Amino acid sequence: MADVKKYNSSTWARFKKNKAAVAGLVIIILSVVLAVFAYLIAPDGSSNANRIVPEISNQRSGFSVYLLQVKKNGKQPAYSALSVLVSGREDPYTYIPLVRYSATKDSIIFDRYIDEGISDRQSISKKLLGDNPVIHERFLLGTDKFGRDILSRLIVGIRVSLNVGLIAVVISLTIGILLGALAGYYRGFVDDIIMWFINIIWSIPTLLLVFAITLVLGKGFWQIFIAVGLTMWVNIARLIRGQVMSLKEKEFIEAGRAMGFSDLRIISRHILPNILGPVAVIAASNFASAIVIEAGLSFLGVGVQPPQPSWGLMIKENYNFIITHNPLLAIIPGLAIMVLVLAFNMVGNGLRDALNVRSKVL
Amino acid sequence: MNILLQVRDLSVSFKTENSDTMALDNINFSVNEGEIVAIVGESGSGKSVTALSILRLLPSPPAAFKGEIIFTENDKEIDLLSADSNLLQSIRGHKIAMIFQEPMTSLNPVKNVGNQVAESIRLHLQCDEKAAKEKTIHLFEQVQLPEPSFTYKKYPHQLSGGQKQRVMIAMAMSCSPRLLICDEPTTALDVTVQKNILKLIKDLQQENNMGVIFITHDLAVVAEIADRIIVMYKGKIVEQNSAKEILTNPRHPYTKALLSCRPADHPKNERLPVVSDFMDVDDEGIITEKKISIKQGLQERPKQTQNILLKAEHISVLFPAKKSLLGKTISYTKAVDDVSFEILEGETLGLVGESGCGKTTLGRTVLALNKPDTGSIFFKGRDIFALPKNELRALRKDMQIIFQDPYSSLDPRQMVGRAIMEPLQVHHLLDNDKQRKDKVMHLLEKVNLKPEHFFRYPHEFSGGQRQRIAIARALALEPSFVVCDESVAALDVSVQAQVLNLINDIKKEFGFTAIFISHDLSVVRYISDRIMVMNKGRIVESGPSEQVYHDPASPYTRQLIASMPKLVGS
């Protein structure tokens, strides 16, 4: 058993040497952690990071303000820890920004913030307020046009990007491996049909195809995953087909046939494990392109629907500020996409180099 | 006679992160002008490293050199190990040229061969295009390529293996080098072609008064052409002497072993001597000679009966040769052409022929790995091509194949123990995995491997060990019929003897019937009862092995036998 470890650990050792790949891996692990605990980490832990405070819209990064927490009408449902982790909790308060305030016995008198330099004196009964009536909030990356915290939306938005990558890769790998292996192993008639199908899919521009699929499945979160997955299997299928075709010529495959192994066993036990390397590499790069495609679709409005935060959607909502006073609103999600995509591509390259012993081993 | 090259105290080691591997350990030799020096040794002996060090073709790091390699040119001594890259460039290909083992991959497939040779001439001699072309055609004449000006325009895939090697030789000779290094130049070629190439090298060497270093694992190949022989073992020179002296009066036990482990004229039923019969090597690599105690015991052969185990009737296999525009095949080559034969139970049938004669295709067809275009095969009286798919699969456990290339016949991602166990699981032999594992351990022992090898991966084994693993796997199902397809062709002569002994031993123990496919008549004669000689898809001769070997009836067989390399004196 020690040798299994040796084989894998030498791959790991080679991977470790590649600084860029390790940096990419660190970024990916960080973003996974951020995505999983998004609602606990984000300053705004409401569902979809959707705390709207219209008065403080379009603020620059580092902006800070006092907020009065006013209870919402109706009873607040109880949340389990798990549901908070998964989808956050509905905000129990509405927020009123204020400039200064003073407390009396049973009410609070405050100067309501309306705009830079404009305020309006109001008072409110303490009964309507939360236990901690006034909080001081700092918006590290500023706010968008609804006064929502950009940082929180950015953190919650990681979920969409990672999910779309993961699910699209799983779907495309499943279809790609299945069809690619069938075509490469059986050749002939099966190969002709599959290749014909692949060539047709390939001839349709990706975005157009995703549009068509979302038209059938409807707009939304899950539909996007499936649509992206359904367009990306083509590359994988072609790659797998080529690899299977060259491996099939190896004598150990023939030896398997001579020993009466079934085709299923030969493909799954002897061919697929031997093409893991290239598959891992293409999976990593597909992960990256899925993120880009999702961002593009959300930008065009066929992707993730508001109020759910997605990086592409955030760019769409804020891109017209790029030339006005607050370009950061759109640039920040853009940078986030770039960093994550870069991270996956670097890991992909690192994997390719680390797994490159295959030729030596064969 | 002038000394051309002197290697003094040369040591080469390969540094990796964790270890230094010593590839060459303090070797000394020299090559004179007009002399052919052969370096003989098994794989891993350092013979190729020696050649590559002379040309400084080893990447450094990881290679680290010590010592001196002095090349003498016009009475000027140049130390190749300390020469800068400009100087090396002017020596490589110009003063010292090299020919590699694999002519198939040393030529660029998208350029015609003439231009490739002309290009290197223009590069080194700085002459114009026309002169280079003339010189190339002249060289092609020298290396006896057919119709030189016509061959000039051909592409590598249009030439045979031997012709490609001739092109490589022409390229190497283009600048009239003082020293020619040949690294196993004939190993990938058929014997008849090998003989001609050897003669060509010898002729060219004498015409030009070159020094030649000829590297090979097979003493017999160089017996006829070498002036001096250097025997290497594990990075050291164990013996060097004149060829005659080495061949007739070997001193070192390893040389003795190399000379006697060839199956060529060995009595049929006797065990072949192997290296370990001649010497012991302790952990520090110190060699001690053994009193020769070859177990000369006669090996019993499995009893032959008169029952026909397998019968092939009028087998023809066609390969599409040309396709029309619409993809319809319009002409075929006959890989196997109307072949019929029978194998009796317990018999070993040898199938001999040169590459491309259809012997491998026939072997695969017999095992139903590909379908013949006409004809049928009866195994134990049943037509295997008429069987339904699942019955054929069940039948497969009764017929097995051992392949040529031990490097590609094992799944690199599968532990060897699991590889041997897998067929047992698939065919539901034995009751549980525990029993199967015991059986695998037993099999590993049978092929002289250790139980702890169960958990190793194929790349951790040498070629000979891998071939033994492949044999253990084929035997796991206890087949009654085994096809050995060139099973010893990829192995060194010394390892080949071990594997042949093993095959003989297990044949006795398991009592199976076999077809032994090989290009090497001497191996086939040693191992089989009956020989079929194949040429261009047809069987040209068949008969009892001694009769075919000593008294061949067809001219083709006679030619094969005449081309076999022979040790002087035997």
Coordinates of C-alpha atoms in Angstrom, one line a residue, chain A:
Chain A
M1 CA 0.0 0.0 0.0
A2 CA 2.9 2.3 0.6
D3 CA 3.5 2.4 -3.1
V4 CA 0.1 3.9 -3.8
K5 CA 1.0 6.7 -1.5
K6 CA 4.3 7.0 -3.2
Y7 CA 2.7 7.3 -6.6
N8 CA 0.2 9.9 -5.4
S9 CA 2.6 11.8 -3.2
S10 CA 5.1 12.3 -6.1
T11 CA 2.3 13.9 -8.1
W12 CA 1.6 16.1 -5.1
A13 CA 5.3 16.9 -4.7
R14 CA 5.5 18.1 -8.3
F15 CA 2.3 20.1 -7.9
K16 CA 3.7 21.8 -4.8
K17 CA 6.7 23.0 -6.7
N18 CA 4.5 25.0 -9.0
K19 CA 4.0 28.2 -7.0
A20 CA 1.3 29.6 -9.2
A21 CA -0.7 26.4 -9.0
V22 CA -0.4 26.4 -5.2
A23 CA -1.5 30.0 -5.1
G24 CA -4.5 29.1 -7.3
L25 CA -5.4 26.2 -5.0
V26 CA -5.2 28.5 -1.9
I27 CA -7.6 31.0 -3.6
I28 CA -10.0 28.2 -4.5
I29 CA -10.0 26.8 -1.0
L30 CA -10.5 30.2 0.5
S31 CA -13.4 30.9 -1.8
V32 CA -15.0 27.5 -1.0
V33 CA -14.8 28.4 2.7
L34 CA -16.2 31.8 2.0
A35 CA -19.0 30.3 0.0
V36 CA -20.0 27.7 2.6
F37 CA -20.1 30.1 5.5
A38 CA -21.2 33.1 3.3
Y39 CA -24.1 34.1 5.5
L40 CA -22.1 33.9 8.7
I41 CA -19.2 35.8 7.3
A42 CA -20.9 38.5 5.2
P43 CA -21.7 41.7 7.2
D44 CA -25.2 41.5 5.8
G45 CA -26.4 38.0 6.6
S46 CA -29.9 38.4 5.2
S47 CA -31.1 36.1 2.4
N48 CA -29.4 37.0 -0.8
A49 CA -27.6 39.8 1.0
N50 CA -30.6 41.9 0.0
R51 CA -30.8 44.6 2.8
I52 CA -32.1 47.6 0.9
V53 CA -31.5 51.0 2.5
P54 CA -32.4 53.4 -0.4
E55 CA -31.0 56.5 1.4
I56 CA -27.4 55.3 1.3
S57 CA -27.3 54.0 -2.3
N58 CA -24.1 54.3 -4.4
Q59 CA -21.7 55.0 -1.6
R60 CA -18.0 54.7 -2.0
S61 CA -16.0 52.1 -0.2
G62 CA -15.2 52.7 3.4
F63 CA -18.5 54.7 3.9
S64 CA -19.9 54.3 7.4
V65 CA -23.2 55.2 8.9
Y66 CA -25.4 54.7 12.0
L67 CA -28.5 52.6 11.4
L68 CA -31.6 52.5 13.4
Q69 CA -33.1 49.0 13.6
V70 CA -36.9 49.1 13.3
K71 CA -38.7 45.9 13.8
K72 CA -40.7 44.5 10.9
N73 CA -44.4 43.8 11.3
G74 CA -45.5 40.3 11.8
K75 CA -43.9 37.5 13.8
Q76 CA -40.4 36.4 12.7
P77 CA -40.2 32.7 11.9
A78 CA -37.6 30.6 13.8
Y79 CA -34.5 29.6 11.9
S80 CA -32.5 26.5 12.5
A81 CA -28.7 26.9 12.4
L82 CA -28.6 24.9 9.2
S83 CA -31.1 27.0 7.3
V84 CA -29.2 30.1 8.3
L85 CA -26.0 28.5 7.0
V86 CA -27.7 27.5 3.8
S87 CA -29.8 30.5 2.9
G88 CA -29.4 33.1 5.6
R89 CA -32.3 34.6 7.5
E90 CA -34.9 37.1 6.5
D91 CA -33.9 40.4 8.0
P92 CA -36.1 41.0 11.1
Y93 CA -35.5 44.8 10.9
T94 CA -35.8 47.6 8.4
Y95 CA -33.0 50.1 8.7
I96 CA -33.1 53.9 8.9
P97 CA -29.8 55.7 8.5
L98 CA -29.2 58.6 10.8
V99 CA -26.7 61.3 11.4
R100 CA -27.0 61.7 15.2
Y101 CA -29.5 60.6 17.8
S102 CA -30.4 61.0 21.5
A103 CA -32.3 58.5 23.6
T104 CA -35.2 59.5 26.0
K105 CA -36.9 57.1 28.4
D106 CA -39.2 55.4 25.9
S107 CA -38.2 56.9 22.5
I108 CA -35.3 57.8 20.4
I109 CA -35.0 61.2 18.7
F110 CA -32.8 61.1 15.6
D111 CA -31.7 63.1 12.5
R112 CA -32.7 60.9 9.6
Y113 CA -30.0 60.8 6.9
I114 CA -31.5 61.7 3.6
D115 CA -28.5 62.7 1.5
E116 CA -25.1 64.2 2.0
G117 CA -25.7 67.2 4.2
I118 CA -29.5 66.9 4.3
S119 CA -31.2 65.4 7.4
D120 CA -34.7 65.3 8.9
R121 CA -35.4 65.2 12.7
Q122 CA -37.8 62.4 13.7
S123 CA -38.6 60.4 16.7
I124 CA -39.6 56.8 17.2
S125 CA -40.9 54.7 20.1
K126 CA -38.4 52.3 21.6
K127 CA -41.1 49.5 21.4
L128 CA -40.8 49.5 17.7
L129 CA -37.0 49.1 17.8
G130 CA -34.7 46.1 18.3
D131 CA -32.9 45.3 21.5
N132 CA -29.9 47.2 20.2
P133 CA -31.6 50.1 18.6
V134 CA -28.7 51.8 16.9
I135 CA -25.8 50.1 15.2
H136 CA -22.8 51.6 13.4
E137 CA -22.2 50.0 10.0
R138 CA -19.1 50.4 7.8
F139 CA -19.4 49.4 4.1
L140 CA -15.9 48.3 3.2
L141 CA -16.6 48.2 -0.5
G142 CA -19.4 50.7 -0.6
T143 CA -23.1 50.1 -1.5
D144 CA -25.0 49.6 -4.8
K145 CA -27.9 51.6 -6.1
F146 CA -30.3 50.0 -3.6
G147 CA -28.0 50.7 -0.7
R148 CA -27.0 47.1 -0.4
D149 CA -23.5 46.1 0.9
I150 CA -21.3 45.2 -2.0
L151 CA -19.0 43.1 0.1
S152 CA -21.8 40.9 1.3
R153 CA -23.2 40.4 -2.1
L154 CA -19.8 39.6 -3.4
I155 CA -19.3 36.9 -0.8
V156 CA -22.7 35.4 -1.3
G157 CA -22.2 35.6 -5.0
I158 CA -19.2 33.2 -4.8
R159 CA -21.8 30.5 -4.3
V160 CA -23.3 31.0 -7.8
S161 CA -19.9 30.9 -9.5
L162 CA -18.6 27.9 -7.7
N163 CA -21.9 26.0 -8.1
V164 CA -22.1 26.8 -11.8
G165 CA -18.6 25.5 -12.2
L166 CA -19.1 22.4 -10.2
I167 CA -22.4 21.4 -11.6
A168 CA -21.5 22.2 -15.2
V169 CA -18.3 20.2 -14.8
V170 CA -20.1 17.2 -13.3
I171 CA -22.8 17.3 -16.1
S172 CA -20.3 17.8 -18.9
L173 CA -17.9 15.1 -17.5
T174 CA -20.7 12.6 -17.2
I175 CA -21.9 13.1 -20.7
G176 CA -18.5 13.7 -22.2
I177 CA -16.9 10.6 -20.7
L178 CA -19.8 8.4 -21.6
L179 CA -20.1 9.5 -25.2
G180 CA -16.3 10.0 -25.7
A181 CA -15.5 6.5 -24.4
L182 CA -18.2 4.8 -26.4
A183 CA -17.1 6.6 -29.6
G184 CA -13.4 5.9 -29.0
Y185 CA -13.8 2.3 -27.9
Y186 CA -16.3 1.0 -30.4
R187 CA -15.5 3.2 -33.4
G188 CA -17.4 2.5 -36.6
F189 CA -21.1 3.2 -36.6
V190 CA -21.3 4.4 -32.9
D191 CA -18.4 6.7 -33.5
D192 CA -19.9 8.1 -36.6
I193 CA -23.2 9.0 -34.9
I194 CA -21.6 10.5 -31.8
M195 CA -19.1 12.5 -33.9
W196 CA -21.9 13.8 -36.1
F197 CA -23.8 14.9 -33.0
I198 CA -20.6 16.5 -31.6
N199 CA -19.9 18.4 -34.8
I200 CA -23.4 19.8 -34.9
I201 CA -23.3 20.9 -31.3
W202 CA -19.9 22.4 -31.9
S203 CA -21.1 24.4 -34.8
I204 CA -23.7 26.3 -32.7
P205 CA -22.2 29.3 -30.8
T206 CA -22.1 28.5 -27.1
L207 CA -24.1 31.6 -26.0
L208 CA -26.7 30.9 -28.6
L209 CA -27.0 27.3 -27.4
V210 CA -27.4 28.4 -23.8
F211 CA -30.0 30.9 -24.8
A212 CA -31.9 28.1 -26.5
I213 CA -31.6 25.8 -23.6
T214 CA -32.7 28.5 -21.0
L215 CA -35.6 29.3 -23.3
V216 CA -36.8 25.7 -22.9
L217 CA -35.9 25.2 -19.2
G218 CA -36.8 28.8 -18.1
K219 CA -34.6 31.4 -16.6
G220 CA -32.9 31.0 -13.2
F221 CA -30.3 29.6 -11.0
W222 CA -30.5 25.8 -11.7
Q223 CA -31.4 26.2 -15.4
I224 CA -28.1 28.0 -16.0
F225 CA -26.1 25.2 -14.4
I226 CA -27.7 22.7 -16.6
A227 CA -27.5 24.8 -19.7
V228 CA -23.8 25.4 -19.3
G229 CA -23.1 21.8 -18.5
L230 CA -25.0 20.7 -21.6
T231 CA -22.8 22.9 -23.9
M232 CA -19.5 22.0 -22.4
W233 CA -19.4 18.2 -22.8
V234 CA -18.4 18.5 -26.4
N235 CA -14.8 19.3 -25.7
I236 CA -14.5 16.6 -23.1
A237 CA -16.1 14.0 -25.4
R238 CA -13.6 14.8 -28.1
L239 CA -10.6 14.7 -25.7
I240 CA -11.8 11.4 -24.2
R241 CA -12.4 9.9 -27.6
G242 CA -8.9 10.6 -28.7
Q243 CA -7.3 9.3 -25.5
V244 CA -9.4 6.2 -25.6
M245 CA -8.5 5.5 -29.2
S246 CA -4.7 5.7 -28.4
L247 CA -5.0 3.7 -25.2
K248 CA -7.1 1.0 -27.0
E249 CA -4.0 0.1 -29.1
K250 CA -2.1 -0.7 -25.9
E251 CA -1.5 -4.4 -25.3
F252 CA -2.9 -4.4 -21.8
I253 CA -6.4 -3.6 -23.3
E254 CA -6.0 -6.4 -25.7
A255 CA -4.8 -8.7 -22.9
G256 CA -8.0 -7.8 -21.0
R257 CA -10.1 -8.9 -24.0
A258 CA -8.1 -12.1 -24.3
M259 CA -8.9 -12.8 -20.7
G260 CA -12.6 -12.4 -21.4
F261 CA -13.2 -9.1 -19.6
S262 CA -16.4 -7.4 -20.6
D263 CA -16.2 -4.1 -22.5
L264 CA -17.7 -2.3 -19.5
R265 CA -14.9 -3.6 -17.3
I266 CA -12.2 -2.7 -19.7
I267 CA -13.5 0.8 -20.2
S268 CA -14.2 1.6 -16.6
R269 CA -11.3 -0.3 -14.9
H270 CA -8.5 0.0 -17.3
I271 CA -9.1 2.8 -19.7
L272 CA -10.7 5.6 -17.6
P273 CA -8.2 5.5 -14.7
N274 CA -5.4 5.9 -17.3
I275 CA -6.8 9.1 -18.7
L276 CA -7.5 10.7 -15.4
G277 CA -4.7 13.2 -15.9
P278 CA -6.0 15.0 -19.0
V279 CA -9.5 14.8 -17.7
A280 CA -8.5 16.5 -14.5
V281 CA -6.9 19.2 -16.5
I282 CA -9.8 19.9 -18.8
A283 CA -12.2 19.7 -15.8
A284 CA -10.3 22.5 -14.1
S285 CA -10.3 24.7 -17.2
N286 CA -13.9 24.0 -17.9
F287 CA -14.7 25.0 -14.3
A288 CA -13.1 28.4 -15.1
S289 CA -15.0 28.8 -18.4
A290 CA -18.3 27.9 -16.8
I291 CA -17.8 30.8 -14.4
V292 CA -17.2 33.1 -17.2
I293 CA -20.2 31.9 -19.2
E294 CA -22.4 32.3 -16.2
A295 CA -21.2 35.8 -15.6
G296 CA -21.8 36.6 -19.2
L297 CA -25.3 35.2 -19.1
S298 CA -26.2 36.9 -15.9
F299 CA -24.9 40.1 -17.4
L300 CA -27.2 39.6 -20.4
G301 CA -30.1 39.0 -18.1
V302 CA -30.7 35.3 -18.9
G303 CA -28.8 34.0 -16.0
V304 CA -29.3 34.3 -12.3
Q305 CA -32.3 36.4 -11.5
P306 CA -32.4 39.3 -9.0
P307 CA -32.3 39.6 -6.0
Q308 CA -30.0 36.7 -5.9
P309 CA -26.4 38.1 -6.1
S310 CA -24.2 36.9 -8.9
W311 CA -21.0 38.5 -10.0
G312 CA -22.2 38.9 -13.6
L313 CA -25.5 40.3 -12.3
M314 CA -23.6 42.8 -10.1
I315 CA -21.7 44.0 -13.1
K316 CA -24.9 44.4 -15.1
E317 CA -26.6 46.3 -12.3
N318 CA -23.6 48.7 -11.9
Y319 CA -21.8 48.9 -15.2
N320 CA -23.3 52.3 -16.1
F321 CA -21.4 53.8 -13.1
I322 CA -18.1 52.9 -14.6
I323 CA -17.9 56.2 -16.4
T324 CA -19.5 58.2 -13.6
H325 CA -18.5 58.7 -10.0
N326 CA -18.3 55.1 -8.7
P327 CA -16.5 52.7 -11.1
L328 CA -15.6 50.3 -8.3
L329 CA -19.1 49.0 -8.1
A330 CA -18.6 47.1 -11.4
I331 CA -14.9 46.7 -11.3
I332 CA -14.9 44.8 -8.0
P333 CA -17.1 41.8 -9.2
G334 CA -15.1 41.9 -12.5
L335 CA -11.9 41.5 -10.6
A336 CA -13.4 38.7 -8.5
I337 CA -14.3 36.8 -11.6
M338 CA -10.8 37.3 -13.0
V339 CA -9.1 36.1 -9.9
L340 CA -11.2 33.0 -9.5
V341 CA -10.9 32.1 -13.2
L342 CA -7.2 32.6 -13.0
A343 CA -7.0 30.5 -10.0
F344 CA -8.7 27.6 -11.7
N345 CA -6.6 27.9 -14.8
M346 CA -3.4 27.9 -12.7
V347 CA -4.5 24.8 -10.9
G348 CA -5.3 23.2 -14.2
N349 CA -1.9 24.0 -15.6
G350 CA -0.3 22.8 -12.4
L351 CA -2.2 19.5 -12.6
R352 CA -1.2 19.0 -16.1
D353 CA 2.5 19.3 -15.3
A354 CA 2.2 17.3 -12.1
L355 CA 0.4 14.4 -13.8
N356 CA 2.7 14.4 -16.8
V357 CA 4.5 11.3 -15.6
R358 CA 1.9 9.3 -17.5
S359 CA 4.1 9.0 -20.6
K360 CA 6.9 7.8 -18.5
V361 CA 4.8 5.3 -16.6
L362 CA 3.2 3.9 -19.6

